[in-house]
């Protein structure tokens, strides 16, 4: 059961053959294969030619392709390819053709450290930046030592970090995923929350995060107010998973700077925060009439910001006319969308938008899909699940006092309402 | 200033210029030149001519420059092996550099230079680096052992590097442990039997400890390695599971999937009534669902694996239907996979929701997705009986949309629904007939024709409808032609008066104007049947069809088991065993789930037998191979009718007919339930009533006392294996010669084939298929010819056979018709297997039962044969026969003549009883055989002869 991304390639730009058992020329088969698949409209992230299998992802206009002729661990390969994108993006801000060419020496150096003989090695960009720098390593041999972090059990944080003021910022962000059928019934809805940290702490601090986790309270027998059931929790490498498994304690030594500490999924049904009712009437050969009603189904004290209701319109529509009770609507022809924007949407309120479009008298032959109405929004100072940070304990051997700051925000995730036209 | 300028110089004489610059005294200039060289190399220019000049730059204290030179070396050393030697000294020196980065860089690069001469020099530096004080160097050296092994395995073994690598598993540094595990796993893969990893409870414990501390990638190496371990008992299994479950909370999807693999595998060993088993099941669902929020490619891998998990343990995700609902913006490959899982999870509880979704999907625009959605509605109807009516009405709604491909797909699935629920939904036929003209796909046309033929008596203008297809008969595809032929014959049998002309027409089209042998043969069969015995024809053609099975596209249990052991890998994505797509993996053990064994006192678990197979799913529905797999491919060639449950319209009607047509004495052969057993049962039942008297009473000279002699059976000998014979001469098979024989080894029937390529070109893509045969012999797996067979090459393949295939009486009884396919063509041959292959190991009958049965079988069923020229004494004969599972139950000596009483049990449950007379000094034996299915006697006799004379 081998674990091999045989070589990685950012198409034609750069490649690194890690194992030598797949001929580099095999990559020539990749693009034709991909093109055939695209023509058939049936792309697949795994393709094969003879004995060689191509596992690829696309980032902007680049293809990152791993090839193998063994029964490799496919999930590892994709996870690694995405990690490569992450590392390169942190190094060069943008991962694109230009940034690769501009930095090809560093790219080679990074590829060397990221993987050896098909085995992913160090992929933490913060640590890599300690010994692979864009300025080019100067002759001072003494300075280019391996950071002990690379091989430490704590492989994500260097020693000797110093801050004047020790602070940690916690962002709890919940995204609402929603799928509503054309007849208005909620097919599925869930909440995906993430806890992000911005850590500005000296030394090697031990942190403990306390949430109003129902399983924790069930375990300790203490029940203080509202608790939340998390269906599934995922943690950053730094969190001690076995500790969490045994007593639900979230304890860790945080990476320096920004990181995503954890994510969780909650299944409980919540009332859709912004409810949309739509009537879309299509009069063939003449016009489309759209009426959309948006209702804020959250507390009156809260306000949703930057609300955007995106309503699909036929691709051959023209001469848009809008009427809104608040906000502003516009036609985005390149996306076949009518976009209605409301900067500030208080809870409990209801707004209306009407739009009409002309249709050509000659009908478009091509079948068009039925894209759903999607909604974007952001509600600050509020989590829809009611999750709360009860405490964040910070202990460092130097004994400094540090302050945690917490911020809550709820936003739209994949928020789709199927329309009926 | 950026590096991109290096890519721009493409003028003539570049190499010369670079050469000069490389040899420059100025360090800066040198470095610039090396960068230009690497840039040229990157864009694919050949700069190998600069080899000596670049290697000269190797001696530098500039790390960046050194890395570039190393990179160059890795690329070109193979093409310049002699010059690569020049670099050796520097490597050796660098491996002793005070800077660990340089030591590691040197050892990492050396391993990538695949030049034999260099590897010798690599050993000493590598040995030092494996013991380096810096873990960064050790972890790099560990990987280097795997690299070196790849180049020269013998060298690695001779130098003792494998032992050093094993020691590194106990290293204090988790990253070193992880790389050592990865390297060992890699090496072990090319030596499947080397027991390199030597996993035992102690080493497992070390790995589990390292698991908590190493990087996410290291965790994956370790988990994948753990998955190869087989715990001793359920307690160990549980304790490993407990330590692995925390990994399900890791943010990296690959860590999660590898953990799922370990858990799915070890769970197999846990008793189901254990509380922990239930806990574990519950823990698996949430992380699997969360994987669906990952990047689309990872979602795809997850979905393909969930598809396996749902088949293996449907209970895990049975409440999670909603998460598989398709989103508008999902990529097509994710959509199709979600749809598949939705059908697998469909049940009475959620069918309403599922149907609403499927209907929604069926109105999308993506053709492949829409087709699959329509097909899914049909599968729901067949799977969830309560929903059938709603499904049919949904399909009718869709037909009303008049979207061509939707209509066609709907008709194909409605035909399947008719097969599952006959005489229930015929009211829709009228609607279907309205769409006759719009059908242009063969499958849909064939389905429609089948429907018209099947329900001809209810369709007033059935003759007109079928006649309309007849006009373009020769332009139709084979499946439509076959279907039309059968449909018209059905019509004729139902409405003979008006359709005589039509049937004449189709019979002559099929038999006289067609080149297709299948069509012609079927035409002739119908013709003869109709002309000789119309009543029989009616019984055959209009026979009641068995209902089609409810679950389709299930993966065969042993394959499923193997794939579960490969969760997360390519095999799990392709749903194929690694041996099917990895070269050189033939002979590698197929992975199996562990069998359940109790801890401590051990094996008294009541259902060990069930669990030991591991594969036995809770309910084993019969399997319809999915189209596109090997079997499907073969079926498309029309070489053999599919299993009786097959929905293929082209054969379904015919095949049933064929069964009855040829099945004259078949019932008695089918053994088991139909023939032997009930009668046997009667024998058993009668025995207690009758036998005690005759057994206990000393009936002198009667049959009773013969049992007193007991079975003085000595050591059994091996089973008889006939010599290989040529089955398919190369002349007849475009150069492919097949010879072979049959053997029974440890209870497994094997077809041993020798394939020889006598053609000029390479042969690949071998597959095998049997026609239905008397004892249901069928390949138990694919034909394992994985490497292409070159000209003049010979390969020996052993194909395990099962006896659960479709049954049809053959003449001679032990005749087997075989089709072998390769990249060139399909070839057919027939061969005969010794029936002794089917003699099972538990064929020794109880004495009393023997006696009762012997009496019970009518004397008409007894046949006598002479075996001539046999010079064994009765003892030796008995031994020899036992090797082939012919068991001597008793022996009696009467007037110098030995009477041996023997029993044989065939794989289908038929018993054969024998009495063998051996007279000292007389080379001619007499044998009497008694069996409820006397047809087998001839074959059994042949076996006696073959076994005794060989």
PDB file of C-alpha atoms in Angstrom, chain A residues 1-4 12-16 18-21 24 40-48 50-51 53-58 68-76 78-80 82-83 98 100-106 108-109 112-113 115-123 131-132 135-139 141 144-147 150-156 177-179 181-182 186-188 190 192 231-237 241-242 244-245 263 265 267 269 367-372 414 416 418-419, chain B residues 2-4 6-7 27 31 35 38-39 41-43 61-64 67-68 71 74 98-101 105 108 112 114 134-136 139-140 143 146-147 150 173-175 179 182-183 185-186 189 212-217 219-221 224 228 242 245-254 256-258 261 283 285-287 289-290 293 295-298 300-301 320 322 325-329 332-333 336 353 356-357 360-361 363-366 368 403 405 566 568-574 578 581-583 591:
ATOM      1  CA  UNK A   1       0.000   0.000   0.000  1.00  0.00           C
ATOM      2  CA  UNK A   2       2.302   2.657  -1.171  1.00  0.00           C
ATOM      3  CA  UNK A   3       2.120   6.316  -0.518  1.00  0.00           C
ATOM      4  CA  UNK A   4       3.615   7.869  -3.533  1.00  0.00           C
ATOM      5  CA  UNK A  12       5.207  22.405 -18.390  1.00  0.00           C
ATOM      6  CA  UNK A  13       6.475  24.990 -15.953  1.00  0.00           C
ATOM      7  CA  UNK A  14       8.259  22.896 -13.487  1.00  0.00           C
ATOM      8  CA  UNK A  15       8.449  19.318 -12.477  1.00  0.00           C
ATOM      9  CA  UNK A  16      10.195  17.128 -10.056  1.00  0.00           C
ATOM     10  CA  UNK A  18      10.630  12.007  -7.014  1.00  0.00           C
ATOM     11  CA  UNK A  19      10.916   8.344  -7.758  1.00  0.00           C
ATOM     12  CA  UNK A  20      11.975   7.796 -11.297  1.00  0.00           C
ATOM     13  CA  UNK A  21       9.638   4.895 -11.913  1.00  0.00           C
ATOM     14  CA  UNK A  24       8.615  11.983 -17.386  1.00  0.00           C
ATOM     15  CA  UNK A  40     -17.432  14.614 -23.353  1.00  0.00           C
ATOM     16  CA  UNK A  41     -18.342  16.730 -20.375  1.00  0.00           C
ATOM     17  CA  UNK A  42     -17.211  14.010 -18.022  1.00  0.00           C
ATOM     18  CA  UNK A  43     -14.057  15.094 -16.297  1.00  0.00           C
ATOM     19  CA  UNK A  44     -12.648  12.975 -13.539  1.00  0.00           C
ATOM     20  CA  UNK A  45      -9.845  13.857 -11.128  1.00  0.00           C
ATOM     21  CA  UNK A  46      -8.216  10.496 -11.811  1.00  0.00           C
ATOM     22  CA  UNK A  47      -7.279   9.509 -15.331  1.00  0.00           C
ATOM     23  CA  UNK A  48      -5.072   6.772 -16.599  1.00  0.00           C
ATOM     24  CA  UNK A  50      -1.525   2.559 -19.793  1.00  0.00           C
ATOM     25  CA  UNK A  51      -0.084   1.822 -16.402  1.00  0.00           C
ATOM     26  CA  UNK A  53      -2.431   7.168 -13.371  1.00  0.00           C
ATOM     27  CA  UNK A  54      -2.767  10.920 -13.267  1.00  0.00           C
ATOM     28  CA  UNK A  55      -4.204  12.566 -10.193  1.00  0.00           C
ATOM     29  CA  UNK A  56      -4.708  16.236 -10.741  1.00  0.00           C
ATOM     30  CA  UNK A  57      -6.138  19.422  -9.391  1.00  0.00           C
ATOM     31  CA  UNK A  58      -6.502  22.780 -11.044  1.00  0.00           C
ATOM     32  CA  UNK A  68       1.819   6.956 -10.185  1.00  0.00           C
ATOM     33  CA  UNK A  69       1.982   3.413 -11.446  1.00  0.00           C
ATOM     34  CA  UNK A  70       1.192   1.846  -8.098  1.00  0.00           C
ATOM     35  CA  UNK A  71      -1.846   1.547  -5.915  1.00  0.00           C
ATOM     36  CA  UNK A  72      -1.080   4.838  -4.203  1.00  0.00           C
ATOM     37  CA  UNK A  73      -3.044   6.474  -1.443  1.00  0.00           C
ATOM     38  CA  UNK A  74      -5.241   8.781  -3.521  1.00  0.00           C
ATOM     39  CA  UNK A  75      -6.540  10.853  -0.645  1.00  0.00           C
ATOM     40  CA  UNK A  76      -2.976  11.517   0.447  1.00  0.00           C
ATOM     41  CA  UNK A  78      -4.890  15.179  -3.267  1.00  0.00           C
ATOM     42  CA  UNK A  79      -4.343  16.404   0.274  1.00  0.00           C
ATOM     43  CA  UNK A  80      -0.701  16.894  -0.619  1.00  0.00           C
ATOM     44  CA  UNK A  82      -3.670  21.142  -2.026  1.00  0.00           C
ATOM     45  CA  UNK A  83      -0.986  21.580   0.601  1.00  0.00           C
ATOM     46  CA  UNK A  98       4.531  34.043 -13.408  1.00  0.00           C
ATOM     47  CA  UNK A 100       6.688  30.055 -10.518  1.00  0.00           C
ATOM     48  CA  UNK A 101       9.005  31.360 -13.188  1.00  0.00           C
ATOM     49  CA  UNK A 102      10.040  34.302 -11.079  1.00  0.00           C
ATOM     50  CA  UNK A 103      11.001  32.042  -8.207  1.00  0.00           C
ATOM     51  CA  UNK A 104      11.965  28.778  -9.803  1.00  0.00           C
ATOM     52  CA  UNK A 105      15.002  28.243  -7.625  1.00  0.00           C
ATOM     53  CA  UNK A 106      12.954  28.554  -4.444  1.00  0.00           C
ATOM     54  CA  UNK A 108      12.815  23.632  -6.568  1.00  0.00           C
ATOM     55  CA  UNK A 109      14.101  24.012  -3.042  1.00  0.00           C
ATOM     56  CA  UNK A 112      12.808  19.152  -2.264  1.00  0.00           C
ATOM     57  CA  UNK A 113      11.644  19.731   1.288  1.00  0.00           C
ATOM     58  CA  UNK A 115       8.415  15.528  -0.506  1.00  0.00           C
ATOM     59  CA  UNK A 116      11.098  12.874  -0.654  1.00  0.00           C
ATOM     60  CA  UNK A 117      10.767   9.732  -2.784  1.00  0.00           C
ATOM     61  CA  UNK A 118       7.022  10.192  -2.875  1.00  0.00           C
ATOM     62  CA  UNK A 119       6.662  10.668   0.870  1.00  0.00           C
ATOM     63  CA  UNK A 120       5.391  14.092   1.952  1.00  0.00           C
ATOM     64  CA  UNK A 121       7.768  15.622   4.502  1.00  0.00           C
ATOM     65  CA  UNK A 122       7.633  19.117   5.936  1.00  0.00           C
ATOM     66  CA  UNK A 123       4.649  21.037   4.605  1.00  0.00           C
ATOM     67  CA  UNK A 131      15.234  27.857   6.357  1.00  0.00           C
ATOM     68  CA  UNK A 132      14.114  28.409   2.796  1.00  0.00           C
ATOM     69  CA  UNK A 135      16.285  36.217  -0.704  1.00  0.00           C
ATOM     70  CA  UNK A 136      18.488  33.301  -1.543  1.00  0.00           C
ATOM     71  CA  UNK A 137      20.564  31.719   1.137  1.00  0.00           C
ATOM     72  CA  UNK A 138      23.716  33.649   1.721  1.00  0.00           C
ATOM     73  CA  UNK A 139      27.064  32.152   2.435  1.00  0.00           C
ATOM     74  CA  UNK A 141      26.789  28.586   6.835  1.00  0.00           C
ATOM     75  CA  UNK A 144      21.417  27.754   7.705  1.00  0.00           C
ATOM     76  CA  UNK A 145      20.902  25.184  10.382  1.00  0.00           C
ATOM     77  CA  UNK A 146      17.912  22.910  10.338  1.00  0.00           C
ATOM     78  CA  UNK A 147      15.342  24.474  12.593  1.00  0.00           C
ATOM     79  CA  UNK A 150      11.285  20.448  11.502  1.00  0.00           C
ATOM     80  CA  UNK A 151      11.771  17.244  13.388  1.00  0.00           C
ATOM     81  CA  UNK A 152      10.237  18.188  16.716  1.00  0.00           C
ATOM     82  CA  UNK A 153       7.090  16.598  17.993  1.00  0.00           C
ATOM     83  CA  UNK A 154       5.869  20.208  17.979  1.00  0.00           C
ATOM     84  CA  UNK A 155       6.507  20.645  14.297  1.00  0.00           C
ATOM     85  CA  UNK A 156       4.375  23.744  13.851  1.00  0.00           C
ATOM     86  CA  UNK A 177     -25.355  25.568   4.328  1.00  0.00           C
ATOM     87  CA  UNK A 178     -28.868  25.314   3.089  1.00  0.00           C
ATOM     88  CA  UNK A 179     -30.696  23.558   0.306  1.00  0.00           C
ATOM     89  CA  UNK A 181     -36.544  22.687  -2.752  1.00  0.00           C
ATOM     90  CA  UNK A 182     -38.568  24.589  -5.316  1.00  0.00           C
ATOM     91  CA  UNK A 186     -35.851  22.569   3.409  1.00  0.00           C
ATOM     92  CA  UNK A 187     -34.032  19.554   1.990  1.00  0.00           C
ATOM     93  CA  UNK A 188     -30.912  19.873   4.059  1.00  0.00           C
ATOM     94  CA  UNK A 190     -26.276  22.354   8.471  1.00  0.00           C
ATOM     95  CA  UNK A 192     -20.098  24.438   9.599  1.00  0.00           C
ATOM     96  CA  UNK A 231     -21.812  16.393  15.229  1.00  0.00           C
ATOM     97  CA  UNK A 232     -18.211  16.187  14.132  1.00  0.00           C
ATOM     98  CA  UNK A 233     -15.092  18.094  15.067  1.00  0.00           C
ATOM     99  CA  UNK A 234     -11.849  18.450  13.149  1.00  0.00           C
ATOM    100  CA  UNK A 235      -8.676  19.818  14.651  1.00  0.00           C
ATOM    101  CA  UNK A 236      -5.444  21.362  13.578  1.00  0.00           C
ATOM    102  CA  UNK A 237      -2.403  19.123  13.899  1.00  0.00           C
ATOM    103  CA  UNK A 241      -6.571  14.381  19.735  1.00  0.00           C
ATOM    104  CA  UNK A 242      -6.378  11.545  22.239  1.00  0.00           C
ATOM    105  CA  UNK A 244     -10.013  15.322  23.316  1.00  0.00           C
ATOM    106  CA  UNK A 245     -11.217  11.795  22.685  1.00  0.00           C
ATOM    107  CA  UNK A 263     -13.887  23.186  12.580  1.00  0.00           C
ATOM    108  CA  UNK A 265     -20.358  20.511  11.968  1.00  0.00           C
ATOM    109  CA  UNK A 267     -26.813  19.096  12.136  1.00  0.00           C
ATOM    110  CA  UNK A 269     -32.203  22.253  11.994  1.00  0.00           C
ATOM    111  CA  UNK A 367     -31.527  23.611 -22.912  1.00  0.00           C
ATOM    112  CA  UNK A 368     -30.569  25.650 -19.947  1.00  0.00           C
ATOM    113  CA  UNK A 369     -30.009  24.337 -16.485  1.00  0.00           C
ATOM    114  CA  UNK A 370     -31.993  25.468 -13.519  1.00  0.00           C
ATOM    115  CA  UNK A 371     -29.496  27.219 -11.320  1.00  0.00           C
ATOM    116  CA  UNK A 372     -30.736  27.938  -7.807  1.00  0.00           C
ATOM    117  CA  UNK A 414     -23.557  27.093   0.422  1.00  0.00           C
ATOM    118  CA  UNK A 416     -29.168  27.558  -2.279  1.00  0.00           C
ATOM    119  CA  UNK A 418     -34.084  26.057  -6.033  1.00  0.00           C
ATOM    120  CA  UNK A 419     -36.274  28.214  -8.191  1.00  0.00           C
TER     121      UNK A 419
ATOM    122  CA  UNK B   2      13.288  37.768 -10.597  1.00  0.00           C
ATOM    123  CA  UNK B   3      14.388  34.411 -11.863  1.00  0.00           C
ATOM    124  CA  UNK B   4      12.196  34.580 -14.927  1.00  0.00           C
ATOM    125  CA  UNK B   6      16.779  32.926 -16.994  1.00  0.00           C
ATOM    126  CA  UNK B   7      14.070  31.514 -19.173  1.00  0.00           C
ATOM    127  CA  UNK B  27      31.314  33.140  -7.946  1.00  0.00           C
ATOM    128  CA  UNK B  31      25.857  30.875  -9.897  1.00  0.00           C
ATOM    129  CA  UNK B  35      20.597  29.000 -12.761  1.00  0.00           C
ATOM    130  CA  UNK B  38      18.566  24.694 -14.594  1.00  0.00           C
ATOM    131  CA  UNK B  39      16.098  27.003 -16.308  1.00  0.00           C
ATOM    132  CA  UNK B  41      16.587  21.980 -18.146  1.00  0.00           C
ATOM    133  CA  UNK B  42      13.185  22.907 -16.753  1.00  0.00           C
ATOM    134  CA  UNK B  43      11.814  23.892 -20.115  1.00  0.00           C
ATOM    135  CA  UNK B  61      29.837  26.530   0.327  1.00  0.00           C
ATOM    136  CA  UNK B  62      26.833  28.266  -1.170  1.00  0.00           C
ATOM    137  CA  UNK B  63      23.876  26.124  -0.250  1.00  0.00           C
ATOM    138  CA  UNK B  64      21.603  27.452  -2.966  1.00  0.00           C
ATOM    139  CA  UNK B  67      21.165  22.477  -4.384  1.00  0.00           C
ATOM    140  CA  UNK B  68      20.973  23.515  -8.020  1.00  0.00           C
ATOM    141  CA  UNK B  71      19.272  18.974  -9.035  1.00  0.00           C
ATOM    142  CA  UNK B  74      19.736  13.949 -10.475  1.00  0.00           C
ATOM    143  CA  UNK B  98      29.122  19.922  10.018  1.00  0.00           C
ATOM    144  CA  UNK B  99      25.868  21.417   8.705  1.00  0.00           C
ATOM    145  CA  UNK B 100      23.069  18.820   8.977  1.00  0.00           C
ATOM    146  CA  UNK B 101      21.218  20.479   6.089  1.00  0.00           C
ATOM    147  CA  UNK B 105      20.951  17.103   1.135  1.00  0.00           C
ATOM    148  CA  UNK B 108      18.941  12.612  -0.258  1.00  0.00           C
ATOM    149  CA  UNK B 112      18.170   9.760  -6.437  1.00  0.00           C
ATOM    150  CA  UNK B 114      20.183   5.844 -10.240  1.00  0.00           C
ATOM    151  CA  UNK B 134      20.499  15.022  13.937  1.00  0.00           C
ATOM    152  CA  UNK B 135      17.003  13.615  13.361  1.00  0.00           C
ATOM    153  CA  UNK B 136      16.695  15.627  10.140  1.00  0.00           C
ATOM    154  CA  UNK B 139      14.777  10.822   8.627  1.00  0.00           C
ATOM    155  CA  UNK B 140      16.318  11.582   5.237  1.00  0.00           C
ATOM    156  CA  UNK B 143      14.004   7.253   2.970  1.00  0.00           C
ATOM    157  CA  UNK B 146      14.084   2.692   0.194  1.00  0.00           C
ATOM    158  CA  UNK B 147      15.624   4.539  -2.741  1.00  0.00           C
ATOM    159  CA  UNK B 150      14.723   0.294  -5.517  1.00  0.00           C
ATOM    160  CA  UNK B 173      12.005  11.129  16.993  1.00  0.00           C
ATOM    161  CA  UNK B 174       8.493  10.656  15.569  1.00  0.00           C
ATOM    162  CA  UNK B 175       9.401  11.973  12.130  1.00  0.00           C
ATOM    163  CA  UNK B 179       9.799   7.783   7.489  1.00  0.00           C
ATOM    164  CA  UNK B 182       7.069   4.501   5.078  1.00  0.00           C
ATOM    165  CA  UNK B 183      10.343   3.149   3.718  1.00  0.00           C
ATOM    166  CA  UNK B 185       6.219  -0.450   3.793  1.00  0.00           C
ATOM    167  CA  UNK B 186       7.494   0.536   0.396  1.00  0.00           C
ATOM    168  CA  UNK B 189       5.483  -4.095  -1.084  1.00  0.00           C
ATOM    169  CA  UNK B 212       0.158  10.844  18.430  1.00  0.00           C
ATOM    170  CA  UNK B 213       3.305  12.815  17.824  1.00  0.00           C
ATOM    171  CA  UNK B 214       4.224  12.814  14.172  1.00  0.00           C
ATOM    172  CA  UNK B 215       3.137  15.068  11.336  1.00  0.00           C
ATOM    173  CA  UNK B 216      -0.101  14.494   9.486  1.00  0.00           C
ATOM    174  CA  UNK B 217       1.762  12.666   6.698  1.00  0.00           C
ATOM    175  CA  UNK B 219       0.243   9.593  10.688  1.00  0.00           C
ATOM    176  CA  UNK B 220      -0.932   8.400   7.299  1.00  0.00           C
ATOM    177  CA  UNK B 221       2.162   6.216   6.804  1.00  0.00           C
ATOM    178  CA  UNK B 224      -1.606   2.542   6.359  1.00  0.00           C
ATOM    179  CA  UNK B 228      -1.703  -4.521   7.263  1.00  0.00           C
ATOM    180  CA  UNK B 242      -9.616   2.794  20.592  1.00  0.00           C
ATOM    181  CA  UNK B 245     -10.396   6.646  16.639  1.00  0.00           C
ATOM    182  CA  UNK B 246      -9.022  10.039  17.803  1.00  0.00           C
ATOM    183  CA  UNK B 247      -7.515  10.392  14.294  1.00  0.00           C
ATOM    184  CA  UNK B 248     -11.039  10.739  12.946  1.00  0.00           C
ATOM    185  CA  UNK B 249     -10.911  14.291  14.291  1.00  0.00           C
ATOM    186  CA  UNK B 250      -7.880  15.275  12.257  1.00  0.00           C
ATOM    187  CA  UNK B 251      -8.322  18.164   9.843  1.00  0.00           C
ATOM    188  CA  UNK B 252      -6.484  16.291   7.074  1.00  0.00           C
ATOM    189  CA  UNK B 253      -8.990  14.193   5.077  1.00  0.00           C
ATOM    190  CA  UNK B 254      -6.323  11.658   4.166  1.00  0.00           C
ATOM    191  CA  UNK B 256      -9.296  10.463   8.407  1.00  0.00           C
ATOM    192  CA  UNK B 257      -9.674   8.021   5.521  1.00  0.00           C
ATOM    193  CA  UNK B 258      -6.649   5.985   6.552  1.00  0.00           C
ATOM    194  CA  UNK B 261      -9.580   1.928   6.777  1.00  0.00           C
ATOM    195  CA  UNK B 283     -18.345   7.175  15.515  1.00  0.00           C
ATOM    196  CA  UNK B 285     -20.637   8.305  10.374  1.00  0.00           C
ATOM    197  CA  UNK B 286     -19.847  11.949  11.283  1.00  0.00           C
ATOM    198  CA  UNK B 287     -16.300  12.029   9.897  1.00  0.00           C
ATOM    199  CA  UNK B 289     -20.088  13.007   6.258  1.00  0.00           C
ATOM    200  CA  UNK B 290     -17.620  15.788   6.973  1.00  0.00           C
ATOM    201  CA  UNK B 293     -17.133  19.374   2.730  1.00  0.00           C
ATOM    202  CA  UNK B 295     -12.179  19.904  -1.862  1.00  0.00           C
ATOM    203  CA  UNK B 296     -14.030  18.275  -4.768  1.00  0.00           C
ATOM    204  CA  UNK B 297     -11.266  15.797  -5.620  1.00  0.00           C
ATOM    205  CA  UNK B 298     -11.106  14.631  -2.030  1.00  0.00           C
ATOM    206  CA  UNK B 300     -14.693  12.212  -4.986  1.00  0.00           C
ATOM    207  CA  UNK B 301     -12.258   9.836  -3.303  1.00  0.00           C
ATOM    208  CA  UNK B 320     -27.489  10.317   6.381  1.00  0.00           C
ATOM    209  CA  UNK B 322     -29.629  14.137   2.964  1.00  0.00           C
ATOM    210  CA  UNK B 325     -28.298  15.337  -2.174  1.00  0.00           C
ATOM    211  CA  UNK B 326     -26.717  16.876  -5.204  1.00  0.00           C
ATOM    212  CA  UNK B 327     -25.832  20.553  -5.256  1.00  0.00           C
ATOM    213  CA  UNK B 328     -26.151  22.533  -8.440  1.00  0.00           C
ATOM    214  CA  UNK B 329     -22.496  23.506  -8.421  1.00  0.00           C
ATOM    215  CA  UNK B 332     -20.199  16.136 -12.524  1.00  0.00           C
ATOM    216  CA  UNK B 333     -18.028  13.372 -11.073  1.00  0.00           C
ATOM    217  CA  UNK B 336     -22.787  10.922 -10.343  1.00  0.00           C
ATOM    218  CA  UNK B 353     -37.591  12.437  -0.381  1.00  0.00           C
ATOM    219  CA  UNK B 356     -38.532  14.100  -5.201  1.00  0.00           C
ATOM    220  CA  UNK B 357     -34.818  14.733  -5.572  1.00  0.00           C
ATOM    221  CA  UNK B 360     -35.589  17.303  -9.812  1.00  0.00           C
ATOM    222  CA  UNK B 361     -32.307  15.954 -11.213  1.00  0.00           C
ATOM    223  CA  UNK B 363     -35.009  17.856 -15.373  1.00  0.00           C
ATOM    224  CA  UNK B 364     -31.430  19.146 -15.344  1.00  0.00           C
ATOM    225  CA  UNK B 365     -29.494  19.638 -18.559  1.00  0.00           C
ATOM    226  CA  UNK B 366     -26.432  17.495 -18.072  1.00  0.00           C
ATOM    227  CA  UNK B 368     -25.209  11.847 -18.330  1.00  0.00           C
ATOM    228  CA  UNK B 403     -37.023  15.071 -23.933  1.00  0.00           C
ATOM    229  CA  UNK B 405     -32.954  10.820 -23.954  1.00  0.00           C
ATOM    230  CA  UNK B 566      -7.517  -0.615   0.340  1.00  0.00           C
ATOM    231  CA  UNK B 568      -8.247   5.630   0.363  1.00  0.00           C
ATOM    232  CA  UNK B 569      -6.098   4.176  -2.413  1.00  0.00           C
ATOM    233  CA  UNK B 570      -6.524   4.111  -6.171  1.00  0.00           C
ATOM    234  CA  UNK B 571      -8.032   0.623  -5.908  1.00  0.00           C
ATOM    235  CA  UNK B 572     -10.855   1.980  -3.793  1.00  0.00           C
ATOM    236  CA  UNK B 573     -11.467   4.720  -6.332  1.00  0.00           C
ATOM    237  CA  UNK B 574     -11.448   2.430  -9.330  1.00  0.00           C
ATOM    238  CA  UNK B 578      -4.673  -3.467  -7.326  1.00  0.00           C
ATOM    239  CA  UNK B 581      -4.004  -2.117 -12.743  1.00  0.00           C
ATOM    240  CA  UNK B 582      -0.581  -2.358 -11.135  1.00  0.00           C
ATOM    241  CA  UNK B 583       2.022  -4.071 -13.207  1.00  0.00           C
ATOM    242  CA  UNK B 591      -5.828  -8.554   1.059  1.00  0.00           C
TER     243      UNK B 591
END
